[in-house]
Structures are given as structure tokens and as C-alpha cells.
CSV table of C-alpha atoms and ligand atoms in Angstrom, one decimal:
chain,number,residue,atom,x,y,z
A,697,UNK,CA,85.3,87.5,117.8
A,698,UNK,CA,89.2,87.9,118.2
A,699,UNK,CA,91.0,90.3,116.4
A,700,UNK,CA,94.1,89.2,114.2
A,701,UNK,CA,96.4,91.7,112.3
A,702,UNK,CA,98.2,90.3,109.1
A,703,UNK,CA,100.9,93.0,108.2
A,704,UNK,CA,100.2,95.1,104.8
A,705,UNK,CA,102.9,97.7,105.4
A,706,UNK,CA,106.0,97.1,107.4
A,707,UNK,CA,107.8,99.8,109.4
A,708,UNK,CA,111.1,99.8,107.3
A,709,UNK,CA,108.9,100.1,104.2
A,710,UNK,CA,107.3,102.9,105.5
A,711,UNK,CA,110.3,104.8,106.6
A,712,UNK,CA,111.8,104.5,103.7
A,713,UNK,CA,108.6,105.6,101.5
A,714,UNK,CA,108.9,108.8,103.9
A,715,UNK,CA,112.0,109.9,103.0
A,716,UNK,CA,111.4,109.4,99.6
A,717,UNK,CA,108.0,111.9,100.0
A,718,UNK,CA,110.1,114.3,102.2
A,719,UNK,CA,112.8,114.2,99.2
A,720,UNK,CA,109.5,115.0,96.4
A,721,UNK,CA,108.6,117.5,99.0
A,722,UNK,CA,111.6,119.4,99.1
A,723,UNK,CA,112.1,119.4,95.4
A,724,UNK,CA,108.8,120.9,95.2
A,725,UNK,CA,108.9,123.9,97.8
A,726,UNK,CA,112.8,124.3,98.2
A,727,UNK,CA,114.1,126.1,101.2
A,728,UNK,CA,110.1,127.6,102.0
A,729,UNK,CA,108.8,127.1,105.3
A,730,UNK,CA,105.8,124.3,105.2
A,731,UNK,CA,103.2,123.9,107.4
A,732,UNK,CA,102.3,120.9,108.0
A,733,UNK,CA,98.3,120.6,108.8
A,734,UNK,CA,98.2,117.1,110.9
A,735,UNK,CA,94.5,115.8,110.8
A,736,UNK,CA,94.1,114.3,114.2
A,737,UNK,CA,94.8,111.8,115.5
A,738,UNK,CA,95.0,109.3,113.0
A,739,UNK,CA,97.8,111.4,110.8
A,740,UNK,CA,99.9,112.4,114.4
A,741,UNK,CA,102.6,109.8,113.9
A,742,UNK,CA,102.9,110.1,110.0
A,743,UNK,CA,103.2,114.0,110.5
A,744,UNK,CA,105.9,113.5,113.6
A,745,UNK,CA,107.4,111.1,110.9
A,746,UNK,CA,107.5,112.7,108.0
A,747,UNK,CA,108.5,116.4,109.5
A,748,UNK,CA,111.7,114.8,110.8
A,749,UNK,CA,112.7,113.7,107.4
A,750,UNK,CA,111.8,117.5,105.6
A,751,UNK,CA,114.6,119.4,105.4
A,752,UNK,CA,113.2,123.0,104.9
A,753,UNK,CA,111.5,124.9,107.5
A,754,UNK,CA,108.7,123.2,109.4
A,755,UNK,CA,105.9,124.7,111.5
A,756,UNK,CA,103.2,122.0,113.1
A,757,UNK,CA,99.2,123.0,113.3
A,758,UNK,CA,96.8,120.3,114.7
A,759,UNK,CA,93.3,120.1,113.6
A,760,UNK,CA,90.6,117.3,114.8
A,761,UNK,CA,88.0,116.6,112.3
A,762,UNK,CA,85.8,113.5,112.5
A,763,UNK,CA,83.9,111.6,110.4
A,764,UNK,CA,84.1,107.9,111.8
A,765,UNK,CA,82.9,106.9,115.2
A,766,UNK,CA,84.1,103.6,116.3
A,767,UNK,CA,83.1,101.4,113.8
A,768,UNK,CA,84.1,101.7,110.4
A,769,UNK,CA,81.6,103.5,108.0
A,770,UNK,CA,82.1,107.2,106.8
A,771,UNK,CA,79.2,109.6,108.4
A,772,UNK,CA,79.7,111.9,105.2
A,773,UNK,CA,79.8,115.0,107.1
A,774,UNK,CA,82.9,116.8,109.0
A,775,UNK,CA,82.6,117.6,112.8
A,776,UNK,CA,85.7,120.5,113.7
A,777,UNK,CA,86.4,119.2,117.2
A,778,UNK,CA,89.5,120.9,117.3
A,779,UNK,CA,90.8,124.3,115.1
A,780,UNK,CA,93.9,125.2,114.0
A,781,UNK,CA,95.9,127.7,116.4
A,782,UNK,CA,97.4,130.1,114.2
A,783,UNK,CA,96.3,131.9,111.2
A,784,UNK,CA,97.2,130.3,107.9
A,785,UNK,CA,97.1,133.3,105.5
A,786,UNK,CA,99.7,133.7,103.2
A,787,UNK,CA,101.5,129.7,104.1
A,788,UNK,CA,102.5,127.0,101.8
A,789,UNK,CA,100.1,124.7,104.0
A,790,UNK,CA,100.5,120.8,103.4
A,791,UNK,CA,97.5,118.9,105.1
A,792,UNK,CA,99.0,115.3,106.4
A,793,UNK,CA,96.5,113.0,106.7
A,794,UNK,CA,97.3,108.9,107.4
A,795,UNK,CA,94.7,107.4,105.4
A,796,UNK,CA,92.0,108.7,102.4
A,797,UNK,CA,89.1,106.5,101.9
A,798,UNK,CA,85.8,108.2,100.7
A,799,UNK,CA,87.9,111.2,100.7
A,800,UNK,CA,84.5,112.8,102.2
A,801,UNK,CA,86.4,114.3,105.2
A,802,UNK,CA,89.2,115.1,103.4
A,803,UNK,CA,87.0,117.5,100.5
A,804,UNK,CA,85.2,119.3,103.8
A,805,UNK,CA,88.8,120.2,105.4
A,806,UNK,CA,90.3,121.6,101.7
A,807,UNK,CA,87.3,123.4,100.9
A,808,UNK,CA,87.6,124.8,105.0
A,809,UNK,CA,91.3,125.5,104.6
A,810,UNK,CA,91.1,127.0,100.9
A,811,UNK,CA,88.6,129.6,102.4
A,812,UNK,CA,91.6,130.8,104.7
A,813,UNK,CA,93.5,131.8,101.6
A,814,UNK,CA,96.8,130.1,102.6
A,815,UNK,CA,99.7,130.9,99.5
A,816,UNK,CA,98.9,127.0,98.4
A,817,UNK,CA,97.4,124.5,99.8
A,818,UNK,CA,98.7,120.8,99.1
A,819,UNK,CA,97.9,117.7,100.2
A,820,UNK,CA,100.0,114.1,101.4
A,821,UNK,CA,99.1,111.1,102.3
A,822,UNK,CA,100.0,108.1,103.8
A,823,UNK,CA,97.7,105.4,102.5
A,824,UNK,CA,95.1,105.8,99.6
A,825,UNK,CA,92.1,103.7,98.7
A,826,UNK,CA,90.9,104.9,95.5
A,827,UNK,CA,88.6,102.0,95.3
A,828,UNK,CA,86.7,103.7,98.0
A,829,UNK,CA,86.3,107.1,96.6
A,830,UNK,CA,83.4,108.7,96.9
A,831,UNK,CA,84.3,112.4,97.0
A,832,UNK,CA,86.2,114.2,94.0
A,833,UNK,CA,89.5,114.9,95.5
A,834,UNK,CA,93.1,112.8,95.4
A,835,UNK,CA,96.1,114.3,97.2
A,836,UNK,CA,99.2,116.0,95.8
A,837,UNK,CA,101.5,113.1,97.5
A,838,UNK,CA,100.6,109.6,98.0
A,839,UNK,CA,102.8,107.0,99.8
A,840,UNK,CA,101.0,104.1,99.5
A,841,UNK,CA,98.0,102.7,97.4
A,842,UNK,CA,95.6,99.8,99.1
A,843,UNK,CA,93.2,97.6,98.2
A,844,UNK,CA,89.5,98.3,100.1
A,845,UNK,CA,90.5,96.6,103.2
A,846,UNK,CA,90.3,98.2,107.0
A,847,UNK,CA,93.6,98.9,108.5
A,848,UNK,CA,94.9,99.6,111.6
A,849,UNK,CA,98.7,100.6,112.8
A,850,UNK,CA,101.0,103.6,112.2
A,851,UNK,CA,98.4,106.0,114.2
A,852,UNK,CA,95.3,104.4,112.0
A,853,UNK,CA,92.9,102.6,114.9
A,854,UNK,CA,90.1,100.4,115.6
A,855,UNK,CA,88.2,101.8,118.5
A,856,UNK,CA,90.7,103.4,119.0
A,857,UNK,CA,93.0,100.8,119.8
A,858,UNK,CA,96.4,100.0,117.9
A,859,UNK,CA,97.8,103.5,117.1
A,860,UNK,CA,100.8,102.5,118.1
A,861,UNK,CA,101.5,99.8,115.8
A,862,UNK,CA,105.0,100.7,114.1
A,863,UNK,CA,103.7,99.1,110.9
A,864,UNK,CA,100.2,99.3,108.9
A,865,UNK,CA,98.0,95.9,109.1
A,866,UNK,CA,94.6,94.7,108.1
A,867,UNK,CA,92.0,93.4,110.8
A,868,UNK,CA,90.6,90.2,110.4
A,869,UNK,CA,88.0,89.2,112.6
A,870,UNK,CA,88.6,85.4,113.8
A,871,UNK,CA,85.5,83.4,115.6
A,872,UNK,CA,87.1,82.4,118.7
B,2323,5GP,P1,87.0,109.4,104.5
B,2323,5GP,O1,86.2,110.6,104.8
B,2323,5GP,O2,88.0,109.5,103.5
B,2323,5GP,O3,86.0,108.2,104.2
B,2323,5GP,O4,87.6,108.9,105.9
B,2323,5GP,C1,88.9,109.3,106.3
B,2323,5GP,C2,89.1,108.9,107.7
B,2323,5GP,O5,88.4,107.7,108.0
B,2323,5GP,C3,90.6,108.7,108.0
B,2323,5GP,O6,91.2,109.8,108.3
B,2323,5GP,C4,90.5,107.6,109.0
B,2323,5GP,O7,90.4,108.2,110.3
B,2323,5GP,C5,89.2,106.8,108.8
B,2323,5GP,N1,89.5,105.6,108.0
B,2323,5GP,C6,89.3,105.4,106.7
B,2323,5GP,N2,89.7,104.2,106.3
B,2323,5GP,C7,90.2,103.6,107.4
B,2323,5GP,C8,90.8,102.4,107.6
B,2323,5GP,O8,91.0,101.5,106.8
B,2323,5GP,N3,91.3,102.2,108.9
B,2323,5GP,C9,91.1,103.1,109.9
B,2323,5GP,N4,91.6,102.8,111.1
B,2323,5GP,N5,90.5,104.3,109.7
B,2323,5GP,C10,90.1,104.5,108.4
């Protein structure tokens, strides 16, 4: 089996969808300082991304979470591989995540983070698949909505491989 990518997303398309979320972003919390909750390590290049385009105050937390292993069916239960480092109490907290599918890992870190009682907690993302959706939950920003197809590129992987795509495909599978 080879792997082919057919391009979904190009990379000008998704800069430009970035600054028009960072612009929506601004609108909505002014000169506050956000910050931004990157959901490793899919959402690390969407976060660097994005925070370069927002023009307010920006602080960065990492947080690993997992749900998938290699292959590419939700377990339904989060795993905290790696906590923030800093309390968020009291912070406009945006979770960035790169891709909601069965929004299952997504609930389990809102529900975590909403138990920390930051001032509001909001949520963007790069890619949606409503069609997907198992979990009730949608986030606050959405820059792109797909059809139920596996995608790779702009941090999003297949075992691991392809993070560094600059655009977002989907994987077809070719017999050789
Ligand atoms: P959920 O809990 O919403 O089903 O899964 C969310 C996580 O699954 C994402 O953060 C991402 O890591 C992974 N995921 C979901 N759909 C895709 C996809 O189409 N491609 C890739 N590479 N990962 C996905």
C-alpha cells in the first residue's frame, strides 16, 4: 500500500483563514491577554500560526492529551500525557486544537479546564468534521469545515508522519 496526498487545504488558504480568526479574535477579547491552550502536537503549528497573527497579548501553555494511537479510530477516553505549566485561574484561556472529529477528546479537556475556573474558556479550531461528531461540544471559532475524510498536513499526522506539510491533505491509500 502507497500513500498519496491529494490537497484539501492549501497553505495560502490557510494563512489567510488565520488572519481572518485572529481578526474575530481580537474583536472578541480586545486588548486582554489570551492564553492560548495548544493541544499537543497535532495543534503546535496552528497555535505558532495563529498567535503570530493575534494582536493582543499572548501567553503559550502546552498540554498533551491523547486519544488516537497510530491508526485512526477515537479510543473515547483522554490520557493527560503532559499538564499545563502554569495555573490558569482567572485567564481568558483559548484551547487551539488542529482538528475536531468525535469531539470526544475535546469534551474531556473543556470539562478538565472548566474545573480550573479560568475567567472564560473558549475554544478554536482549525478543521471541523461535524459529520463525525459524537460528543456534544462545537468550538467557539472554526476555520474550516470537512467532509469525513482522514487528513494529514499542517501538524495533523499519520503515524506520525507528515506534520510538516504546509498545507492540509487527504490520504489515499494506492495498491502498489
Ligand atoms: P476526537 O476526540 O475529536 O475524535 O479526536 C481528536 C483528535 O484525533 C485530533 O486532535 C487529532 O489528533 C485526531 N484526528 C481526528 N481526525 C483526524 C484526521 O482526519 N487526521 C488526523 N491526522 N488526526 C485526526
Amino acid at each position: 500500500m502507497k500513500e498519496r496526498i491529494e490537497v484539501l487545504l492549501s497553505a495560502e488558504e490557510i494563512d489567510s483563514k488565520l488572519t481572518e480568526l485572529a481578526e474575530t479574535l481580537y474583536e472578541e477579547f480586545g486588548d486582554e491577554q489570551v492564553e492560548l491552550v495548544c493541544a499537543l502536537k497535532g495543534a503546535v503549528v496552528v497555535t505558532v500560526d495563529l498567535a503570530k497573527k493575534m494582536k493582543m497579548p499572548v501567553t503559550l501553555n502546552f498540554m498533551s492529551v491523547s486519544s488516537y494511537g497510530d491508526g485512526t479510530v477515537s479510543s473515547g477516553n483522554i490520557n493527560v500525557k503532559m499538564d499545563l505549566d502554569e495555573d490558569i485561574e482567572g485567564k481568558n484561556v483559548l484551547i487551539v486544537e488542529d482538528i475536531i472529529d468525535t469531539g470526544r477528546t475535546l469534551k474531556k479537556l473543556k470539562e478538565l479546564l472548566l474545573f480550573r475556573k479560568p475567567k472564560n474558556l473558549k475554544i478554536v479550531t482549525l478543521l471541523d468534521k461535524p459529520d463525525r461528531r459524537v460528543a456534544d461540544i462545537s468550538a467557539d471559532y472554526v476555520g474550516f469545515t470537512i467532509p469525513d475524510a482522514f487528513v494529514v498536513g499542517y501538524g495533523l499526522d499519520y503515524a506520525q508522519k507528515y506534520r510538516n506539510l504546509p498545507y492540509v491533505g487527504v490520504v489515499h491509500f494506492d495498491e502498489d
